[in-house]
Coordinates of C-alpha atoms in Angstrom, one line a residue:
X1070 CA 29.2 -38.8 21.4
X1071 CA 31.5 -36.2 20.5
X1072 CA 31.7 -34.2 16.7
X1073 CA 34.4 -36.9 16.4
X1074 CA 32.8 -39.8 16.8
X1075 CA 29.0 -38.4 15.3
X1076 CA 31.2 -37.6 11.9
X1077 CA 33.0 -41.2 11.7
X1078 CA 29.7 -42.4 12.6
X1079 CA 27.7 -41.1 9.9
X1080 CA 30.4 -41.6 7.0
X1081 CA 30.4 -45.2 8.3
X1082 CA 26.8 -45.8 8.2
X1083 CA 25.3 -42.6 6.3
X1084 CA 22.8 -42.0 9.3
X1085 CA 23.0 -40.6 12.9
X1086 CA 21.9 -42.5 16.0
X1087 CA 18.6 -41.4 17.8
X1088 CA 17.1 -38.9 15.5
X1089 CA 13.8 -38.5 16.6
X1090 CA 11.5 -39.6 14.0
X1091 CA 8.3 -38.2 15.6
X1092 CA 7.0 -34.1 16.3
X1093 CA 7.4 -32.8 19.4
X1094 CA 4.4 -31.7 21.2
X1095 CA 3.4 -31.5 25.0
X1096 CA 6.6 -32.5 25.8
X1097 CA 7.5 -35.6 23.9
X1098 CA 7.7 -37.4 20.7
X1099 CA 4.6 -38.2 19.0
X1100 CA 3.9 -40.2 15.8
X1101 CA 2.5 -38.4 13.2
X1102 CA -1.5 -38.6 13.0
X1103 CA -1.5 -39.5 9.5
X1104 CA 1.1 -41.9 9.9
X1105 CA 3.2 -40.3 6.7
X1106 CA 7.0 -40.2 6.6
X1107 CA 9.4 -37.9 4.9
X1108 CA 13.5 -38.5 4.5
X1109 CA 16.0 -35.6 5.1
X1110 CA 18.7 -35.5 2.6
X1111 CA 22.4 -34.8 3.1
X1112 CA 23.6 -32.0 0.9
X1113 CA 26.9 -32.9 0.7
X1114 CA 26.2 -36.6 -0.7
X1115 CA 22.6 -35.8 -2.4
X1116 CA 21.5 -38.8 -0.4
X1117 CA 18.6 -39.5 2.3
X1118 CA 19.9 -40.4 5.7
X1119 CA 16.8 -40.5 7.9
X1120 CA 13.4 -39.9 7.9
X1121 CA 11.1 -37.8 10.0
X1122 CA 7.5 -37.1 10.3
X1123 CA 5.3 -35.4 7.7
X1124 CA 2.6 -33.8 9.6
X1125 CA -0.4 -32.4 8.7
X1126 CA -3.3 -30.3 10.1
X1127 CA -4.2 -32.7 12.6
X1128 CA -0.8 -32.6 14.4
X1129 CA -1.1 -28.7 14.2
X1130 CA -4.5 -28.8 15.9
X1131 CA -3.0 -31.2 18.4
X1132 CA 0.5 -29.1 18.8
X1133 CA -1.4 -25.5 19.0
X1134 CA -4.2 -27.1 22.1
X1135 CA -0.6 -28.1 23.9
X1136 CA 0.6 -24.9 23.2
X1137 CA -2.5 -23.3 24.6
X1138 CA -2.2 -25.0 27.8
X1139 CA 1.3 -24.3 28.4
X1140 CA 0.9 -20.9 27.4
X1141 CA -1.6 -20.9 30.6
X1142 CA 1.6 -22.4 32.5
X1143 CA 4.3 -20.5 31.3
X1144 CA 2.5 -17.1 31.6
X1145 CA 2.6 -17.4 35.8
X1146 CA 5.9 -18.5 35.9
X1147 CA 7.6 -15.5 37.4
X1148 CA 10.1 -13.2 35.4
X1149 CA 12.9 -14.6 37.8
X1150 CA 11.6 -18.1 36.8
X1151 CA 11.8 -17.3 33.6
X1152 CA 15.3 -15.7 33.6
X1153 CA 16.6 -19.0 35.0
X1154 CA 14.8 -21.2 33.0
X1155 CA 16.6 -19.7 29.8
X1156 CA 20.0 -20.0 31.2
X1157 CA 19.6 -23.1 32.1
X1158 CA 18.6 -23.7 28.3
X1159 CA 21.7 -21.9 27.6
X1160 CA 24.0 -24.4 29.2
X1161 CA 22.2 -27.1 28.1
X1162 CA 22.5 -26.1 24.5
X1163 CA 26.3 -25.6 24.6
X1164 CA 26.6 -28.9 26.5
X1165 CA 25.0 -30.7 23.7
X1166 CA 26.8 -28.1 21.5
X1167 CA 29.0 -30.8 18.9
X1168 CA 25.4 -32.9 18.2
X1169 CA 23.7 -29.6 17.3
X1170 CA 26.4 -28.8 15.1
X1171 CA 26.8 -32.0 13.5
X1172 CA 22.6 -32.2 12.9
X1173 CA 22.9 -28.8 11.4
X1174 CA 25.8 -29.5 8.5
X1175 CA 24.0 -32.8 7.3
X1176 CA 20.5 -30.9 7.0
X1177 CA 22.0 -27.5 6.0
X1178 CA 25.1 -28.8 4.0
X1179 CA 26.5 -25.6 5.7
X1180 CA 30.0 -26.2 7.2
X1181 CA 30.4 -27.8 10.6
X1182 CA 32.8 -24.5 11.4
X1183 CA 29.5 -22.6 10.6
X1184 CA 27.0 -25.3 12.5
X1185 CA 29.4 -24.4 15.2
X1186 CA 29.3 -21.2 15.5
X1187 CA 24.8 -21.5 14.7
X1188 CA 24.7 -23.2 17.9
X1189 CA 26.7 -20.9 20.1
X1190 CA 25.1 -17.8 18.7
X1191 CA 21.8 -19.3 19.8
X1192 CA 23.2 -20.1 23.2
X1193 CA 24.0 -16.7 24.1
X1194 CA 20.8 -15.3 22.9
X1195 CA 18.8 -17.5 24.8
X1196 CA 21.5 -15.6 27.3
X1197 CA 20.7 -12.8 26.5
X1198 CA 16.5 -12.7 26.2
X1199 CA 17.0 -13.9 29.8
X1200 CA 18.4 -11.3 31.2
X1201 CA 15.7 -9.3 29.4
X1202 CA 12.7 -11.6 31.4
X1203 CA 12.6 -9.8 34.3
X1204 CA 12.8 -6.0 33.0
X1205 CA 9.5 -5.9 30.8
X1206 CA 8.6 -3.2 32.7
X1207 CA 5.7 -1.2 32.1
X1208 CA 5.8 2.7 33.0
X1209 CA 3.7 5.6 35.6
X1210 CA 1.6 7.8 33.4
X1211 CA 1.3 11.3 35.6
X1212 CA -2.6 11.8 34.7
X1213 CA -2.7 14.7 37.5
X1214 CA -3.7 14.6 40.8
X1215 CA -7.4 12.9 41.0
X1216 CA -5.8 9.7 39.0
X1217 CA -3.7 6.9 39.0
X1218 CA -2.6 5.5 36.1
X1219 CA 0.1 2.8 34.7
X1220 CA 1.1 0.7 31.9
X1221 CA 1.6 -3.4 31.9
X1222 CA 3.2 -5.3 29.2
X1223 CA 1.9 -8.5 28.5
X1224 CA 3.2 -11.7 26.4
X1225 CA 0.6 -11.7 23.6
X1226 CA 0.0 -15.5 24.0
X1227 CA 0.7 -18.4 21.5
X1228 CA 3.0 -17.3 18.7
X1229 CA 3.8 -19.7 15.2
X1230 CA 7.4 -19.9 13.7
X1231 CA 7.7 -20.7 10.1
X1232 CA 11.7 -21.5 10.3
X1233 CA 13.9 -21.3 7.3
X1234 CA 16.3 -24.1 6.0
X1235 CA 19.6 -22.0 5.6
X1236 CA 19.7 -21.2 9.5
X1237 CA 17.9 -23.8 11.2
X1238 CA 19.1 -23.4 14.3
X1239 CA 19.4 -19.7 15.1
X1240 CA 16.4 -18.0 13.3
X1241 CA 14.4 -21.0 15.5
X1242 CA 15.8 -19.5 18.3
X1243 CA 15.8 -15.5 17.9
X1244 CA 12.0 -16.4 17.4
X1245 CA 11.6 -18.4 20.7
X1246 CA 13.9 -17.2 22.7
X1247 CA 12.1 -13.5 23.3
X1248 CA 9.0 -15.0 22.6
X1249 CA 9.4 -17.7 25.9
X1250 CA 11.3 -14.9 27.9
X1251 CA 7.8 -12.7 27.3
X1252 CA 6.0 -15.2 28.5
X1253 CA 4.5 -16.7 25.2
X1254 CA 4.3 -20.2 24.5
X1255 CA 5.0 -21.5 20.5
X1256 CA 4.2 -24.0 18.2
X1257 CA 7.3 -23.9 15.5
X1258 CA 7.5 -25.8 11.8
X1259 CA 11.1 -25.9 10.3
X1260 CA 12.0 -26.2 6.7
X1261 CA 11.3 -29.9 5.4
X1262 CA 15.1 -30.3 4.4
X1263 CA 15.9 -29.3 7.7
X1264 CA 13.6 -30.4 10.6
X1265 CA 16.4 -32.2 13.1
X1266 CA 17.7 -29.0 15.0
X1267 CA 14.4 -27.9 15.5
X1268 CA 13.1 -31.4 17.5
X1269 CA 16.0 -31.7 19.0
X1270 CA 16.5 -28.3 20.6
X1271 CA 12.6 -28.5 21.9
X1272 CA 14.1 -31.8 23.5
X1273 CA 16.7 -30.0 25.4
X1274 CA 14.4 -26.8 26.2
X1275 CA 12.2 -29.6 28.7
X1276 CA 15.7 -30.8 30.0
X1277 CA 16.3 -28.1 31.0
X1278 CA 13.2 -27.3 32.7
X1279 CA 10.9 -25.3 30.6
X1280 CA 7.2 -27.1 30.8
X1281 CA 5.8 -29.4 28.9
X1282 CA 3.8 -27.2 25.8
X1283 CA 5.3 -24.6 26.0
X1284 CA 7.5 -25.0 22.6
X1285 CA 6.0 -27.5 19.9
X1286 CA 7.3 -28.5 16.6
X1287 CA 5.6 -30.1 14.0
X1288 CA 7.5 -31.1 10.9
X1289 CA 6.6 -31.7 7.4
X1290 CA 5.8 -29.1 4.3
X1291 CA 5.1 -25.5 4.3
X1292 CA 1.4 -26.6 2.5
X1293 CA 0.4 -29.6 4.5
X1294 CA 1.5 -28.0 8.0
X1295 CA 2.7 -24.7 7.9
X1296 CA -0.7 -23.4 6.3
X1297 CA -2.8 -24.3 8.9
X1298 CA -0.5 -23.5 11.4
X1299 CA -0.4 -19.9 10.5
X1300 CA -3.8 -19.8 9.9
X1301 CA -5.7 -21.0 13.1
X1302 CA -7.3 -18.2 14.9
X1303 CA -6.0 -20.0 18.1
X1304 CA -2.4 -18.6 17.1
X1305 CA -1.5 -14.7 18.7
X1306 CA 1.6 -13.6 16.3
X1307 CA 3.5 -15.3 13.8
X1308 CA 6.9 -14.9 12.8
X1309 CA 8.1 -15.9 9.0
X1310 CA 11.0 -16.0 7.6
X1311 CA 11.1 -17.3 3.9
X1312 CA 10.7 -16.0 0.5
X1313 CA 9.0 -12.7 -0.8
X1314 CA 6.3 -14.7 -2.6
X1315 CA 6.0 -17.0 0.7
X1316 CA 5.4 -14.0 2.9
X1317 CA 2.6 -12.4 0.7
X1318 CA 0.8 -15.6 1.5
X1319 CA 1.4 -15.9 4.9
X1320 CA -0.3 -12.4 5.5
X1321 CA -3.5 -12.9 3.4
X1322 CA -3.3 -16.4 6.1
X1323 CA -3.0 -14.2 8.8
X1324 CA -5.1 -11.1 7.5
X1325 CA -8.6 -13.1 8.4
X1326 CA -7.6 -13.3 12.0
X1327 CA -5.9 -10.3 12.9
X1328 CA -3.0 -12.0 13.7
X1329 CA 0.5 -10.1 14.8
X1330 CA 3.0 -10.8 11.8
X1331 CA 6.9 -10.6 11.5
X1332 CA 8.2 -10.8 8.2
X1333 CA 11.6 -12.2 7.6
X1334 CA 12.3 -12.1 3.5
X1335 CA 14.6 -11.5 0.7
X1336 CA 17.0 -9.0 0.2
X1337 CA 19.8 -8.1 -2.4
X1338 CA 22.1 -6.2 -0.3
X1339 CA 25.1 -3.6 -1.1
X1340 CA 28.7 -3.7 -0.3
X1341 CA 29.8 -0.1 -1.2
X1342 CA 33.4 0.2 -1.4
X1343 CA 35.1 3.9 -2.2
X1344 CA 37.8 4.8 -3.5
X1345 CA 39.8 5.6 -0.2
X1346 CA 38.9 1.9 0.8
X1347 CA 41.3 -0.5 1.9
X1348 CA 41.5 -3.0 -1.4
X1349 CA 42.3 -5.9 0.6
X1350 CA 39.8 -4.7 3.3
X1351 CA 37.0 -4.7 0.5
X1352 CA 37.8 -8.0 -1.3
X1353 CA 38.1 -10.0 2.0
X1354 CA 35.0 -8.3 3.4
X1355 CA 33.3 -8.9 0.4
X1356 CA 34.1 -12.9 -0.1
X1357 CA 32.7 -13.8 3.1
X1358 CA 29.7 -11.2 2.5
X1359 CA 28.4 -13.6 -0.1
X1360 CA 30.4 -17.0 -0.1
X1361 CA 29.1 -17.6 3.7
X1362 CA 27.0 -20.4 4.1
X1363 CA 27.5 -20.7 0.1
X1364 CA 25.5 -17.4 -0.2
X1365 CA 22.3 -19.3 1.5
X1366 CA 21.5 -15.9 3.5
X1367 CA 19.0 -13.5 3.4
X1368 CA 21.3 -10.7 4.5
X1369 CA 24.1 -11.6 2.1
X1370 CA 26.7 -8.9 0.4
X1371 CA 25.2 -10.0 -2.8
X1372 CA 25.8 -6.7 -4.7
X1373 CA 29.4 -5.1 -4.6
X1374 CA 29.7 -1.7 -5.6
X1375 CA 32.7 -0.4 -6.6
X1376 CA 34.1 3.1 -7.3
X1377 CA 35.7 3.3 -10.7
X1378 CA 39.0 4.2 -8.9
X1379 CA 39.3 0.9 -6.8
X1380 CA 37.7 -1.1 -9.6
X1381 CA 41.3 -2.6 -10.4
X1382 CA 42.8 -2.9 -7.0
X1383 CA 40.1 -5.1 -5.8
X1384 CA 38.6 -7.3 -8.3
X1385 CA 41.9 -9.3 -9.5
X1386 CA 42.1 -9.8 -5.4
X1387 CA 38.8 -10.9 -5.1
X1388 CA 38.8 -13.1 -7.9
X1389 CA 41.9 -14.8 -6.9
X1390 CA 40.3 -15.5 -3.1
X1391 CA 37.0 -16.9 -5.1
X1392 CA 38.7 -19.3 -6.7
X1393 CA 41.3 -20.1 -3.9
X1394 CA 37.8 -21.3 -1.7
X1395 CA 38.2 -25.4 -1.0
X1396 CA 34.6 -26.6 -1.9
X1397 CA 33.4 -30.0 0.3
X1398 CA 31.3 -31.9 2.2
X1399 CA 30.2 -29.8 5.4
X1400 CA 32.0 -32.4 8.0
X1401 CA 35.1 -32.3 6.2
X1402 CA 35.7 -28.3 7.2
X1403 CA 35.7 -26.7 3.5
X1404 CA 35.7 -23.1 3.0
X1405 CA 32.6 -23.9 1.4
X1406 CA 29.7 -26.1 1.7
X1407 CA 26.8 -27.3 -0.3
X1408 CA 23.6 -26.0 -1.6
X1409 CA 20.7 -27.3 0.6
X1410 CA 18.7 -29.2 -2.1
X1411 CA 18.7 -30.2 -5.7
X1412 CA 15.9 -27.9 -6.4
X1413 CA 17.4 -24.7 -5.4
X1414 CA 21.2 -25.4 -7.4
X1415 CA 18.6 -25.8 -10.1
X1416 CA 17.5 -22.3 -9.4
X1417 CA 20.9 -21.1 -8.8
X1418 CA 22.5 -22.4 -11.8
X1419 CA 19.5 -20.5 -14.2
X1420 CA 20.1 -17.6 -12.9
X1421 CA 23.9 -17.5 -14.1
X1422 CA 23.2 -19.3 -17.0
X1423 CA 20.4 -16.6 -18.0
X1424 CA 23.4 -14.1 -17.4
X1425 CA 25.6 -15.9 -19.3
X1426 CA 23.0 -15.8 -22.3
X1427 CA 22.7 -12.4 -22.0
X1428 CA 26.3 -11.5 -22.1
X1429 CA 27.1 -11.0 -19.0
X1430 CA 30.5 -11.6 -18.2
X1431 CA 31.8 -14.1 -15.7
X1432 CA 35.0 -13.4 -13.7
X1433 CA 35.0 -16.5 -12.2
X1434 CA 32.6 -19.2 -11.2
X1435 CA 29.5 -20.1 -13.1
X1436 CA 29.0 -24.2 -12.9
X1437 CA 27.2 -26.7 -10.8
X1438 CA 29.8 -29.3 -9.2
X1439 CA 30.7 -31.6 -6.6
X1440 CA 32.7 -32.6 -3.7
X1441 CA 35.8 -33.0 -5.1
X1442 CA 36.5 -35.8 -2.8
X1443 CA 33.1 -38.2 -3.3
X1444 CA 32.5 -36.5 -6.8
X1445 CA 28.3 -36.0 -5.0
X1446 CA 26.7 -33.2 -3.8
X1447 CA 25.0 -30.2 -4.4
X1448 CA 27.6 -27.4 -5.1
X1449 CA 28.1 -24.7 -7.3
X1450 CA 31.3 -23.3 -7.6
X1451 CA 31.8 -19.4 -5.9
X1452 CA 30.8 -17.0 -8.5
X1453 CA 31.4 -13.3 -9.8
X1454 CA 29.4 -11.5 -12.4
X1455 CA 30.6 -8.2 -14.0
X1456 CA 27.3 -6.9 -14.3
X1457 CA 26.6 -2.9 -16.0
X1458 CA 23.0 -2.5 -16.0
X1459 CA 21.3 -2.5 -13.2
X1460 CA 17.8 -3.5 -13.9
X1461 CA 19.5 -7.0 -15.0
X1462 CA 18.0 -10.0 -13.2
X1463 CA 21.4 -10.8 -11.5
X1464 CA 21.3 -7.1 -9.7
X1465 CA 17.6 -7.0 -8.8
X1466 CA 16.9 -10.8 -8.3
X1467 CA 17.4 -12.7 -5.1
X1468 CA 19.6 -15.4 -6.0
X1469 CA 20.1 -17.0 -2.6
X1470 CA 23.9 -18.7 -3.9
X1471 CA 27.0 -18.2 -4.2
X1472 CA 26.8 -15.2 -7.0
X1473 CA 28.4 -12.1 -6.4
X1474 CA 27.1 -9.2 -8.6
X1475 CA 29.7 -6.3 -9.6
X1476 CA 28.4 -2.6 -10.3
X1477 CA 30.2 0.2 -11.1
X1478 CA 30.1 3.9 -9.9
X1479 CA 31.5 7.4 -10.1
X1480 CA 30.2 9.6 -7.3
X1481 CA 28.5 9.0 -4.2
X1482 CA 24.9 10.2 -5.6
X1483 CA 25.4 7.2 -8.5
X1484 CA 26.7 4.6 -5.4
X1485 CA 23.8 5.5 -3.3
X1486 CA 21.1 5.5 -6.0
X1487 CA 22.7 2.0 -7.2
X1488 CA 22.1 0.7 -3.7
X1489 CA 18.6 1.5 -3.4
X1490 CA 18.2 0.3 -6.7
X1491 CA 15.7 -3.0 -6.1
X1492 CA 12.9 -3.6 -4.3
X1493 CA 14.8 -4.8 -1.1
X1494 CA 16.2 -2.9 1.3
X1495 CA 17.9 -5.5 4.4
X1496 CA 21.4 -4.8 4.7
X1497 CA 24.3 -2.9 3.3
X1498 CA 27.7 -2.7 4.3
X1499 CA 30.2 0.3 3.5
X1500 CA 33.7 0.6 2.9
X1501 CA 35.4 4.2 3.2
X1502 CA 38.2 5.9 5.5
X1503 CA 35.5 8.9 5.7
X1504 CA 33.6 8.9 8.6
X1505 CA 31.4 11.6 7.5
X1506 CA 30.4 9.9 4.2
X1507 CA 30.1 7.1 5.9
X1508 CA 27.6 8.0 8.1
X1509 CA 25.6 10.6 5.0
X1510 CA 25.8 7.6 2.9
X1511 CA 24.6 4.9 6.1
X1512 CA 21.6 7.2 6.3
X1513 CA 20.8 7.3 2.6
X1514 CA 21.0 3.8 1.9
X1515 CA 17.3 2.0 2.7
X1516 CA 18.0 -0.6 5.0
X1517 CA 17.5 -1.9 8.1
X1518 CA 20.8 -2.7 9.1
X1519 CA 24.4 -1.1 8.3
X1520 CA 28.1 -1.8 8.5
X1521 CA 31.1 0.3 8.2
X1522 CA 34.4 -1.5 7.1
X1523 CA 33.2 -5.2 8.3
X1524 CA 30.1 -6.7 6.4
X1525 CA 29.3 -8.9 9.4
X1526 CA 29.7 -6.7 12.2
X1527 CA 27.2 -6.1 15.1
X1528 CA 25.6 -9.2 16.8
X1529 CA 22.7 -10.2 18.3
X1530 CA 22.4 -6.9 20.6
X1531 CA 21.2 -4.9 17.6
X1532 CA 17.8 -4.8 16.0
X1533 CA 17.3 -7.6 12.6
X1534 CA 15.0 -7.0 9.9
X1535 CA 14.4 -5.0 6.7
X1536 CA 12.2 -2.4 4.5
X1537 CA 10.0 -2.9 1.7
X1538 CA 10.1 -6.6 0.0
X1539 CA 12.5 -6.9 2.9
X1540 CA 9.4 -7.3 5.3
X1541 CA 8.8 -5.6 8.4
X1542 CA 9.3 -6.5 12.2
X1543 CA 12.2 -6.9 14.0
X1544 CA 14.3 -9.3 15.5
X1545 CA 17.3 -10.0 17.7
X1546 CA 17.8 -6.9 20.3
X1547 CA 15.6 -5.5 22.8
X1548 CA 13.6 -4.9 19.9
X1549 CA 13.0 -8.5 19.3
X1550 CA 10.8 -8.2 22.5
X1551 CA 8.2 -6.1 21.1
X1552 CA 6.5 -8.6 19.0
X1553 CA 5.3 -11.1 21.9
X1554 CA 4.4 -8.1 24.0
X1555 CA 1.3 -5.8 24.2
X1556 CA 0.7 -3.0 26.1
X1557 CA -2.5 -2.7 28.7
X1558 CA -3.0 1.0 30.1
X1559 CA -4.5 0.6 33.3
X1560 CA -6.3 4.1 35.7
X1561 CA -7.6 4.5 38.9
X1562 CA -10.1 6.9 39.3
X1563 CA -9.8 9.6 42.1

């Protein structure tokens, strides 16, 4: 079926056909141990539309021995094998491209515009880690003349993913994708709002010819199955993405073990804007910097700074294009979509209605709502705080919504200090016609990635991953190699 016929489908009968309602390990779907079922709720409606499994420690056990035994599999396959294995997943993924997207709206609430453009990024990096398979090269090491000496780099073995709900689809597969073309095998537990992608795509990945074990997923809660997943002393590296508080945990989890660990978390990231920026440069880069994906991402422009000169151009454009945004289920192609649960617009909503108690002023914004058309759903409207101090919550605080907090400043010492002014330090994004400050204030600023005059630019050719309560790792890029990698020296004595 076509996005078409999948979307009059499910408003006609509020469900999707063939969602698997099992994990998926050694190759197939497999009723949960325990027997225990869990519904996934639409976002958009507030509604269940199908249930999945809610596993527990014994389907980890039984996911990480398959995992183990296709690690043993996978391993020998040549590099070559490997490259062509993950193109073929590649096709296969954008051949099946409009159910992906579909699954991902109703589980996200994200826009089906968005879903669609989830599913090809994660197409073209499974692209692009297989053209990386057969160049993990290792290097000579000149010892002198009685020795021989060289370097080998080998997949580190099996690796966990703890997936997030607000990208489903791609941060499942700049995990797996590097991880499979290093020769690693995985055992992966999405978010329990959003398990569907997940099963799916490790339907597609034996489709298309990877073996059976190689990728696992077992669904159900962070406590139930992702604890013991990241704890077994079976697993080689895991890779989190998820909440500071989250992570913490996942390391003391991992700490017993030794186990490799790449941290995904928060962040609270800058737009800088100068006062030789282009105004309508800065208010359009900054409405999509945080009313993407109703301002459900990590990496979000959740901060704009502003230089007291521009202060005036920008914010009556800005506030006109916030409140200009068509709010809406995610199938119905809004501007924006929903929040992903009823627990987190709780969250969302406190936070601006702390601000709101403390006087902060609100240019636009500040409720909970609903799809205009249905009058259900999760939403909360797109919103802009005018915030002056920054050790308030809304500067310093992960919000993970649709809130956009202004700061003001007067020289590029006061911008730059403002920007490294919380305990995150993921992205930033600068706006200036001076490619000198540009690049002096790109440096100063403590994160791991930065943009100049387009908050979204680069792709997934360039390194992801932050500093401090950021975490640590990186994904996406050659670097996104290292972690499923280790290096063996190996010499020949004269």
């Amino acid at each position: 079926m076509n996005a078409d016929a999948l979307i009059t489908t499910y408003f006609e009968t509020g469900t999707l056909p063939d969602l698997p309602r099992g994990h998926f390990i050694d190759g197939a779907f497999v009723a949960p141990e325990g027997g225990g079922m869990m519904d996934s709720f639409d976002p958009g409606t507030g509604r269940a539309y199908a249930p999945f499994a809610a596993g527990d420690a014994q389907d980890v056990d039984r996911a990480l021995d398959a995992a183990k035994r296709g690690f043993e599999t996978w391993r020998r396959r040549s590099p070559a094998e490997r490259c062509a294995v993950l193109n073929e997943i590649a096709r296969t993924l954008r051949a099946h491209a409009d159910r992906l997207a579909v699954v991902e709206s109703l589980d996200s609430g994200k826009s089906l515009a968005e879903a669609r453009g989830d599913v090809a990024g994660s197409a073209r990096l499974f692209e692009y880690y297989a053209g990386a398979a057969d160049k993990l090269d290792g290097r000579s090491v000149n010892l002198g003349s009685d020795a021989a000496a060289f370097t080998l780099r080998e997949p580190v073995g099996v690796t966990a993913h703890i997936v997030p709900w607000n990208y489903p689809t791609s941060t499942l597969v700049r995990g797996i994708a590097p991880a499979l073309a290093a020769g690693c095998s995985a055992v992966v537990k999405p978010a329990e709002t959003t398990p569907f992608t997940a099963l799916l795509i490790a339907e597609l990945l034996v489709a298309a010819g990877l073996p059976a074990g190689v990728v696992n997923v077992v669904t159900g809660t962070g406590r139930a199955a992702g604890a013991p997943l990241v704890a077994d002393a079976r697993v080689n590296h895991v890779t989190f993405t998820g909440s500071v508080a989250t992570g913490i945990d996942v390391m003391r989890a991992v700490a017993p073990n030794v186990t490799g660990l790449t941290l995904e978390l928060g962040g609270k990231s800058p737009l800088v804007a100068f006062e030789d920026a282009d105004p309508e440069a800065v208010a359009d880069g900054a409405l999509w910097a945080i009313f993407s994906n109703s301002g459900q991402i990590c990496s979000a422009g959740s901060r704009l700074l502003l230089h007291e000169g521009l202060r005036d151009a920008v914010l009556p454009r800005l506030v006109e294009k916030a409140r200009a945004l068509e709010l809406g289920h995610g199938l119905r192609t809004p501007d924006m979509g929903a929040i992903n649960s009823a627990g987190h617009l709780d969250k969302v909503a406190g936070f601006v209605a702390r601000a709101r108690d403390r006087g902060v002023p609100v240019l636009t914004g500040g409720s909970v709502t609903t799809d205009p058309e249905t009058g259900t759903g999760w939403f909360f409207e797109p919103t802009i705080l005018d915030t002056t101090d920054p050790a308030d919550e809304a500067v310093t605080q992960e919000i993970f919504g649709p809130v956009l907090a202004v700061q003001g400043f007067s020289s590029e010492d006061e911008a730059v200090a403002l920007a490294n002014g919380t305990d995150f330090a993921l992205n930033a994004g600068i706006y200036t016609r001076d490619t000198g400050r540009a690049l002096r204030v790109a440096r100063a600023i403590d994160a791991g990635q930065v943009t100049v005059n387009d908050y979204w630019a680069g792709g997934i050719e360039l390194p992801f991953g932050g500093n401090r309560k950021s975490g640590f790792g990186r994904e996406k890029g050659l670097e996104g190699l290292d972690a499923y990698t280790r290096a063996k020296a190996i010499t020949l004595a004269g």
